[in-house]
Coordinates of C-alpha atoms and ligand atoms in Angstrom, one line a residue:
M1 CA -27.7 -14.5 11.1
T2 CA -26.6 -11.2 11.5
T3 CA -27.7 -9.5 14.7
P4 CA -27.7 -5.5 14.9
E5 CA -24.9 -5.5 17.2
M6 CA -22.8 -7.3 14.6
A7 CA -23.3 -4.7 12.0
F8 CA -20.9 -1.9 10.5
P9 CA -22.1 1.5 10.0
P10 CA -24.3 1.9 6.7
G11 CA -22.1 3.0 3.9
F12 CA -18.9 1.2 5.3
R13 CA -16.5 0.6 2.2
W14 CA -15.8 -3.0 1.5
G15 CA -13.1 -2.9 -1.0
V16 CA -10.1 -4.5 -2.7
A17 CA -6.8 -2.8 -3.1
T18 CA -4.6 -3.3 -6.3
S19 CA -1.9 -1.3 -8.2
S20 CA -1.0 -0.5 -11.9
H21 CA 2.2 -2.2 -12.7
Q22 CA 1.1 -5.4 -10.8
C23 CA -2.3 -5.8 -12.6
E24 CA -2.1 -3.7 -15.7
G25 CA 0.4 -5.6 -17.8
A26 CA 3.0 -4.2 -20.3
T27 CA 4.0 -1.4 -17.9
L28 CA 7.2 -1.3 -20.0
N29 CA 8.3 2.4 -19.1
N30 CA 8.8 2.4 -15.5
Q31 CA 11.9 1.7 -13.2
W32 CA 10.3 -1.4 -12.2
Y33 CA 10.4 -3.0 -15.6
A34 CA 14.1 -1.7 -15.9
W35 CA 14.7 -3.4 -12.7
E36 CA 13.2 -6.9 -14.1
Q37 CA 15.0 -6.5 -17.4
A38 CA 18.2 -6.1 -15.3
G39 CA 17.5 -9.5 -13.7
H40 CA 16.4 -8.5 -10.2
I41 CA 13.1 -10.7 -9.9
K42 CA 14.2 -13.4 -7.4
T43 CA 12.1 -15.8 -9.3
G44 CA 13.1 -14.6 -12.8
D45 CA 9.4 -14.1 -13.5
H46 CA 8.2 -11.5 -15.9
V47 CA 5.4 -9.1 -15.3
G48 CA 4.1 -10.0 -18.8
L49 CA 0.6 -9.1 -19.2
A50 CA 0.2 -9.3 -15.2
C51 CA -3.7 -9.4 -14.8
D52 CA -4.2 -7.8 -18.5
W53 CA -6.0 -5.1 -16.9
W54 CA -4.7 -2.4 -19.4
A55 CA -7.1 -4.6 -21.9
H56 CA -9.6 -6.2 -19.7
A57 CA -10.0 -4.8 -16.1
E58 CA -13.5 -4.5 -16.6
A59 CA -14.0 -8.2 -16.4
D60 CA -12.2 -8.3 -13.0
F61 CA -14.4 -5.3 -11.8
D62 CA -17.3 -7.4 -12.5
R63 CA -15.9 -10.1 -10.2
A64 CA -15.6 -7.3 -7.6
K65 CA -19.1 -6.3 -8.1
D66 CA -20.3 -9.9 -7.9
L67 CA -18.7 -10.3 -4.5
G68 CA -20.8 -7.5 -3.2
L69 CA -18.0 -5.0 -3.0
N70 CA -18.6 -1.4 -3.1
A71 CA -14.9 0.2 -3.4
L72 CA -11.8 -0.6 -5.3
R73 CA -8.5 0.8 -4.8
L74 CA -6.2 1.3 -8.1
S75 CA -3.2 3.3 -8.9
L76 CA -2.5 5.0 -12.2
E77 CA 0.6 4.4 -13.9
W78 CA 2.7 7.8 -14.3
S79 CA 5.1 6.3 -16.8
R80 CA 2.1 5.7 -19.2
I81 CA 0.5 9.1 -18.5
E82 CA 3.9 11.2 -18.7
P83 CA 5.9 9.1 -21.0
R84 CA 8.4 11.9 -21.4
P85 CA 9.0 14.9 -19.2
G86 CA 5.9 17.2 -19.8
V87 CA 4.5 15.2 -22.5
W88 CA 0.9 13.8 -21.6
D89 CA -0.4 10.8 -23.4
A90 CA -4.0 11.1 -24.3
A91 CA -4.7 7.4 -24.9
A92 CA -3.5 6.7 -21.4
I93 CA -6.1 9.1 -19.8
A94 CA -8.8 7.9 -22.1
R95 CA -8.0 4.4 -20.8
Y96 CA -8.2 5.5 -17.2
R97 CA -11.4 7.5 -17.6
A98 CA -12.9 4.4 -18.9
M99 CA -11.6 2.3 -16.1
L100 CA -13.2 4.8 -13.4
V101 CA -16.4 5.1 -15.3
A102 CA -16.4 1.0 -15.4
L103 CA -16.0 1.1 -11.8
R104 CA -18.7 3.7 -11.2
D105 CA -21.1 2.1 -13.3
R106 CA -20.6 -1.1 -11.2
G107 CA -21.2 0.6 -7.9
L108 CA -17.4 0.6 -6.7
E109 CA -16.3 3.7 -5.4
P110 CA -12.7 4.4 -6.9
L111 CA -9.8 5.1 -4.7
V112 CA -6.8 6.4 -6.9
T113 CA -3.3 6.1 -5.9
L114 CA -0.9 8.5 -7.6
H115 CA 2.3 6.5 -7.0
H116 CA 2.4 3.0 -6.0
F117 CA 6.1 2.1 -6.3
T118 CA 6.5 2.9 -9.9
H119 CA 7.4 6.0 -11.8
P120 CA 8.7 6.8 -15.2
I121 CA 12.3 5.6 -16.1
W122 CA 13.1 9.1 -17.0
F123 CA 12.3 10.5 -13.5
E124 CA 14.6 7.7 -12.0
A125 CA 17.2 8.7 -14.4
L126 CA 16.9 12.1 -12.9
G127 CA 17.4 10.8 -9.3
G128 CA 14.1 9.7 -8.5
F129 CA 13.0 11.4 -5.2
L130 CA 16.3 12.3 -4.1
A131 CA 16.5 14.9 -7.1
P132 CA 15.9 18.4 -5.9
D133 CA 13.2 18.9 -8.4
A134 CA 11.2 15.8 -7.4
V135 CA 8.7 17.7 -5.7
A136 CA 7.6 19.8 -8.8
R137 CA 7.7 17.0 -11.0
F138 CA 5.4 15.0 -8.8
T139 CA 3.0 17.9 -8.3
R140 CA 2.8 18.7 -12.0
Y141 CA 1.7 14.9 -12.6
A142 CA -0.9 15.4 -9.7
D143 CA -2.3 18.6 -10.8
F144 CA -2.7 16.9 -14.3
A145 CA -4.4 13.7 -13.1
A146 CA -6.9 15.7 -10.9
R147 CA -7.9 17.8 -13.9
E148 CA -8.1 15.1 -16.4
L149 CA -9.8 12.6 -13.9
G150 CA -11.3 14.9 -11.1
D151 CA -15.0 14.5 -12.7
L152 CA -14.9 10.8 -12.0
C153 CA -12.9 10.6 -8.9
D154 CA -12.6 12.7 -5.6
F155 CA -10.6 10.1 -3.2
W156 CA -7.0 10.1 -3.8
C157 CA -4.0 8.5 -2.2
T158 CA -1.0 10.4 -3.2
I159 CA 1.8 7.9 -2.5
N160 CA 1.7 4.2 -1.4
E161 CA 4.0 3.2 1.5
P162 CA 6.6 5.6 1.3
N163 CA 8.5 3.8 4.0
V164 CA 8.5 0.5 2.3
F165 CA 9.4 2.3 -1.0
C166 CA 12.5 4.0 0.5
T167 CA 13.4 1.3 3.1
V168 CA 13.4 -1.4 0.4
G169 CA 15.0 0.7 -2.1
Y170 CA 17.7 2.5 -0.2
Q171 CA 18.5 0.4 2.8
I172 CA 17.7 -3.4 1.9
G173 CA 18.0 -3.1 -1.7
D174 CA 15.5 -5.6 -3.0
F175 CA 13.7 -2.6 -4.7
P176 CA 15.1 -0.3 -7.6
P177 CA 17.2 1.7 -7.0
G178 CA 18.7 -1.2 -5.0
R179 CA 20.9 0.5 -2.7
Q180 CA 21.9 -1.2 0.6
G181 CA 22.4 0.1 4.0
D182 CA 22.0 3.8 2.8
F183 CA 20.1 5.3 5.8
R184 CA 20.7 8.8 4.7
A185 CA 19.3 8.4 1.4
T186 CA 16.3 6.4 3.1
V187 CA 15.3 9.4 5.1
R188 CA 15.9 12.0 2.3
A189 CA 14.0 10.0 0.0
Q190 CA 11.1 9.8 2.5
A191 CA 11.5 13.5 3.4
T192 CA 11.3 14.5 -0.3
M193 CA 8.1 12.1 -0.7
A194 CA 6.4 14.0 2.1
R195 CA 6.9 17.3 0.7
A196 CA 5.9 15.8 -2.7
H197 CA 2.7 14.4 -0.9
A198 CA 2.0 17.7 0.8
A199 CA 2.4 19.7 -2.5
A200 CA 0.1 17.1 -4.4
Y201 CA -2.4 17.4 -1.6
H202 CA -2.5 21.3 -2.1
A203 CA -2.4 20.9 -6.2
I204 CA -5.5 18.6 -5.9
H205 CA -7.4 20.6 -3.6
A206 CA -6.8 23.4 -5.9
V207 CA -8.4 21.7 -8.6
Q208 CA -11.1 19.9 -6.6
P209 CA -11.9 21.6 -3.2
Q210 CA -13.9 18.8 -2.2
A211 CA -11.6 16.1 -2.7
R212 CA -10.6 13.8 -0.1
V213 CA -6.7 13.4 -0.2
G214 CA -4.4 11.0 1.9
W215 CA -1.6 8.7 1.6
A216 CA -1.3 5.1 2.3
H217 CA 1.1 4.1 5.1
Q218 CA 2.5 0.8 5.7
Y219 CA 2.5 0.0 9.7
N220 CA 4.5 -2.9 10.8
T221 CA 3.9 -3.9 14.4
F222 CA 7.4 -4.3 16.3
D223 CA 7.1 -6.0 19.8
P224 CA 10.2 -6.8 22.3
A225 CA 11.1 -10.5 21.7
R226 CA 11.4 -10.3 25.5
P227 CA 8.6 -8.1 26.6
T228 CA 10.4 -7.2 30.1
N229 CA 14.1 -7.0 28.8
P230 CA 14.9 -3.4 28.4
L231 CA 17.3 -3.6 25.7
D232 CA 14.6 -5.5 23.3
R233 CA 12.2 -2.7 24.3
T234 CA 14.5 -0.2 23.2
V235 CA 15.7 -1.7 19.9
A236 CA 11.8 -2.5 19.1
G237 CA 11.2 1.1 19.7
W238 CA 13.9 2.3 17.5
Q239 CA 12.5 -0.1 14.8
D240 CA 9.2 1.3 15.0
A241 CA 10.4 4.8 15.0
A242 CA 12.7 4.5 12.0
F243 CA 10.1 2.2 10.0
N244 CA 6.8 3.4 11.0
Q245 CA 7.0 7.0 12.5
F246 CA 8.8 9.1 10.3
F247 CA 6.1 9.9 7.5
P248 CA 3.0 10.1 10.0
G249 CA 5.6 12.0 12.2
A250 CA 5.8 14.6 9.5
V251 CA 2.2 14.7 8.2
L252 CA 0.0 14.1 11.3
H253 CA 2.3 15.5 14.0
G254 CA 4.5 17.7 12.8
R255 CA 7.7 16.1 14.4
V256 CA 9.8 13.4 13.1
P257 CA 12.0 10.8 15.2
A258 CA 15.1 12.8 16.4
F259 CA 17.5 10.3 15.0
M260 CA 16.1 11.0 11.6
R261 CA 15.9 14.8 11.7
P262 CA 19.6 15.7 10.5
F263 CA 18.8 14.1 7.1
A264 CA 15.1 15.3 6.6
G265 CA 15.6 19.1 5.9
N266 CA 12.8 21.4 6.1
L267 CA 9.1 19.7 6.7
R268 CA 7.5 22.5 8.2
D269 CA 4.9 22.8 5.5
V270 CA 3.8 19.2 5.5
Q271 CA 1.8 18.7 8.8
G272 CA -1.9 18.5 8.3
T273 CA -2.1 17.7 4.5
Y274 CA -4.4 14.9 5.1
D275 CA -8.2 14.5 5.0
F276 CA -8.2 10.9 6.0
I277 CA -5.9 8.4 7.4
G278 CA -5.0 5.3 5.1
F279 CA -2.9 2.4 6.3
N280 CA -1.7 -0.9 5.1
T281 CA -0.7 -3.6 7.5
Y282 CA 0.5 -7.2 7.3
G283 CA 2.6 -8.6 9.8
R284 CA 4.7 -8.5 13.1
D285 CA 8.3 -9.0 14.1
L286 CA 9.6 -9.6 17.4
V287 CA 12.8 -7.8 18.1
R288 CA 15.6 -8.8 20.1
F289 CA 18.8 -6.9 20.8
D290 CA 21.7 -8.0 19.0
L291 CA 24.9 -5.8 19.1
T292 CA 26.3 -7.5 16.0
N293 CA 23.4 -6.0 14.0
P294 CA 24.1 -2.3 13.3
L295 CA 22.3 -2.1 9.9
E296 CA 19.1 -3.0 11.7
L297 CA 19.6 -0.6 14.6
F298 CA 20.9 -3.2 16.8
G299 CA 17.7 -5.4 16.5
R300 CA 17.3 -8.9 15.3
R301 CA 13.5 -9.6 14.0
S302 CA 11.9 -12.8 13.9
G303 CA 8.2 -14.2 13.8
A304 CA 6.8 -15.5 17.2
P305 CA 7.1 -19.2 17.8
G306 CA 4.3 -21.0 16.5
A307 CA 2.6 -17.7 14.9
P308 CA 0.7 -18.0 11.7
Q309 CA 3.1 -17.9 8.8
P310 CA 2.6 -16.7 5.2
D311 CA 4.0 -18.6 2.5
A312 CA 7.6 -17.9 2.2
G313 CA 8.8 -15.9 -0.3
V314 CA 11.9 -17.0 -2.4
A315 CA 14.6 -15.6 -0.5
T316 CA 12.5 -13.9 2.3
S317 CA 9.9 -14.7 4.9
Y318 CA 7.3 -11.9 5.5
G319 CA 7.4 -12.8 9.3
E320 CA 4.2 -13.1 11.3
I321 CA 1.1 -12.6 9.9
Y322 CA -0.6 -10.3 12.3
P323 CA -4.1 -9.0 11.5
A324 CA -4.9 -8.3 15.1
G325 CA -2.3 -5.6 14.8
I326 CA -5.2 -3.4 12.8
G327 CA -6.7 -2.7 16.4
R328 CA -3.5 -1.5 17.8
I329 CA -2.6 0.6 14.9
I330 CA -6.2 2.4 15.0
A331 CA -5.8 3.0 18.6
Q332 CA -2.7 5.2 17.8
L333 CA -4.4 6.9 15.0
A334 CA -8.1 7.5 16.2
G335 CA -7.5 10.7 18.4
L336 CA -6.5 12.7 15.4
G337 CA -10.2 13.0 14.5
K338 CA -10.0 12.3 10.8
P339 CA -11.6 9.2 9.1
I340 CA -9.5 6.0 8.9
Y341 CA -9.4 3.5 6.3
V342 CA -7.3 0.3 6.0
T343 CA -6.1 0.7 2.7
E344 CA -4.3 -2.9 2.4
N345 CA -4.4 -6.1 4.5
G346 CA -4.0 -9.4 3.4
V347 CA -1.7 -12.5 3.1
A348 CA 0.5 -14.4 0.7
D349 CA -1.5 -17.9 0.9
R350 CA -1.7 -20.0 -2.4
D351 CA -3.9 -22.4 -0.6
D352 CA -6.2 -20.2 1.5
R353 CA -4.9 -21.8 4.8
L354 CA -5.0 -18.5 6.5
R355 CA -7.0 -15.9 4.5
P356 CA -10.3 -16.7 6.1
W357 CA -8.9 -16.2 9.5
V358 CA -7.2 -13.0 8.3
L359 CA -10.6 -11.7 7.1
A360 CA -12.4 -12.5 10.2
T361 CA -9.7 -11.3 12.6
A362 CA -9.2 -8.0 10.8
T363 CA -12.9 -7.3 10.5
R364 CA -13.2 -7.9 14.2
A365 CA -10.5 -5.8 15.2
I366 CA -12.2 -3.1 12.9
Y367 CA -15.7 -3.6 14.5
D368 CA -14.3 -3.5 18.1
A369 CA -12.5 -0.3 17.1
I370 CA -15.6 1.3 15.8
Q371 CA -17.7 0.2 19.0
G372 CA -15.0 2.0 20.8
G373 CA -15.7 5.1 19.2
A374 CA -12.8 5.1 16.2
D375 CA -14.1 6.5 12.6
V376 CA -12.9 3.8 10.8
R377 CA -14.9 4.0 7.1
G378 CA -13.4 1.1 5.1
Y379 CA -11.4 -2.1 4.6
Y380 CA -9.4 -2.8 1.5
H381 CA -8.2 -6.4 1.1
W382 CA -5.2 -6.9 -0.7
S383 CA -5.9 -8.1 -3.4
L384 CA -8.7 -9.3 -5.6
V385 CA -6.5 -11.3 -7.9
D386 CA -3.2 -12.7 -7.6
N387 CA -0.8 -10.2 -9.0
F388 CA 2.8 -9.6 -9.7
E389 CA 4.4 -9.4 -6.2
W390 CA 7.4 -7.2 -7.1
A391 CA 10.8 -8.8 -6.5
E392 CA 8.9 -12.0 -5.4
G393 CA 7.4 -12.2 -9.0
W394 CA 4.6 -14.8 -9.2
G395 CA 6.1 -16.5 -6.2
L396 CA 3.6 -15.0 -3.7
R397 CA -0.2 -15.2 -4.1
F398 CA -2.4 -12.6 -2.4
G399 CA -5.5 -13.0 -4.5
L400 CA -9.0 -13.8 -3.2
I401 CA -9.2 -15.4 -6.7
A402 CA -6.4 -17.6 -8.0
L403 CA -5.0 -16.4 -11.4
D404 CA -2.8 -18.5 -13.8
P405 CA -0.7 -15.8 -15.4
Q406 CA -0.1 -18.1 -18.6
T407 CA -3.8 -18.4 -19.4
Q408 CA -5.3 -15.8 -17.4
A409 CA -7.8 -18.5 -16.1
R410 CA -9.2 -17.3 -12.6
T411 CA -10.5 -19.4 -9.8
P412 CA -11.9 -18.0 -6.8
R413 CA -10.5 -19.3 -3.4
P414 CA -12.9 -20.2 -0.8
S415 CA -12.2 -17.0 1.0
A416 CA -13.6 -15.0 -1.9
A417 CA -17.3 -16.3 -0.8
Y418 CA -16.5 -15.4 2.7
Y419 CA -15.6 -11.8 2.2
A420 CA -18.6 -11.5 0.0
A421 CA -20.7 -12.8 2.7
I422 CA -19.1 -10.1 5.0
A423 CA -19.5 -7.2 2.5
R424 CA -23.2 -8.2 1.6
A425 CA -24.1 -8.4 5.1
N426 CA -22.1 -5.3 6.1
A427 CA -21.6 -7.2 9.3
L428 CA -19.2 -9.6 11.1
V429 CA -19.7 -13.3 9.7
P430 CA -18.5 -16.3 11.7
L431 CA -15.8 -18.2 10.0
P432 CA -17.1 -20.9 7.9
E433 CA -16.7 -24.5 9.5
Ligands
LIG501 C1 2.2 -3.3 -1.3 C2 1.6 -4.1 -2.4 C3 2.2 -5.6 -2.1 C4 1.8 -5.9 -0.9 C5 2.0 -7.4 -0.6 C6 2.2 -3.6 0.1 O1 3.3 -3.5 0.7 O2 1.5 -1.9 -1.5 O3 1.9 -3.7 -3.6 O4 1.5 -6.4 -3.3 O5 1.9 -5.2 0.2 O6 3.3 -7.5 -0.3

């Protein structure tokens, strides 16, 4: 039974988050497909038809509607829309128009991401976001998308997780272009993405003055392994600065961490280019000072002993799953006076051991933040259906609904019903026994 004090504000967005490459299938013209062809998916899996959305997204939109949701975040596949530089594909736009209409018909407000880790092979070949013309190329695409789709969507994420895209692509090497330890490129690419974001922000507003434009940032929580140890505190702070603070520093605050500034170039015009704050969050790392690990800024990361662990990836563990971090992140952002959306949160959990607890903890954190005065407007769970998890292939399962990629059969996990209960009540719902 919901008491009024457990309720969320009317109109709160209960959504799910998705992306084109992970769900559509046959996205054969982007740099992630080339990366897969070159043998870089750790499981050896193939994206194949993914969740078969290019043909049948509407069936999953029905499932989202049946869960009582009112919002869905999806991304456009730039490589379909602009298969060659300056050449636009009318059939691709027609399909996206049909998908947006289908969402609206089902009462699911679309939140459209322009760049969710993938871009055309030609864009990568020209240098990706390290190329001098990257900003102009991205802006031309953003302008085109706003003109073609703006009558069906006014809620835009320019770029998903620029910090993950750059850190994993240029520092760790698991994402294309697969460089390792290139801190300079990690910062340069992020700085270019910040300029691309800002230019796209203005391009969309020029077409659609009432648009709400932001980006989806990834915040990972870094805490000192030994909370009173000054060295652990220092290196945890460096990791937080390097991973979390560059892009928000540029866009929200107009200042980036000092040690990244030499590689960042001119970011003067970037500050203030956001109508809302969107963030994705999953985990927490405890950081211990380690002189032998200069590549990670002298910090050694681990999960808290005994903390909830998601399913392990093939070659990597995601660390501690930490939905309570949502409250700490909102506390950093609430003072900026812009609406806040949790644009992704979830867990790799094939057996649904942790997902209900993640949902309960996340919604409680948001509820408490709203009670404390924060303007949080929505929560988008990652994800609706199991989908292709980048370098981990089909190895990690994030869906409220399980998918067998061979047969395309779908089976709701118990947490789907729990999330549906929360969304329908628009309120906190106690965890099922
Ligand atoms: C990304 C998603 C990904 C999810 C789970 C986020 O970093 O935006 O594409 O599937 O995390 O790892």
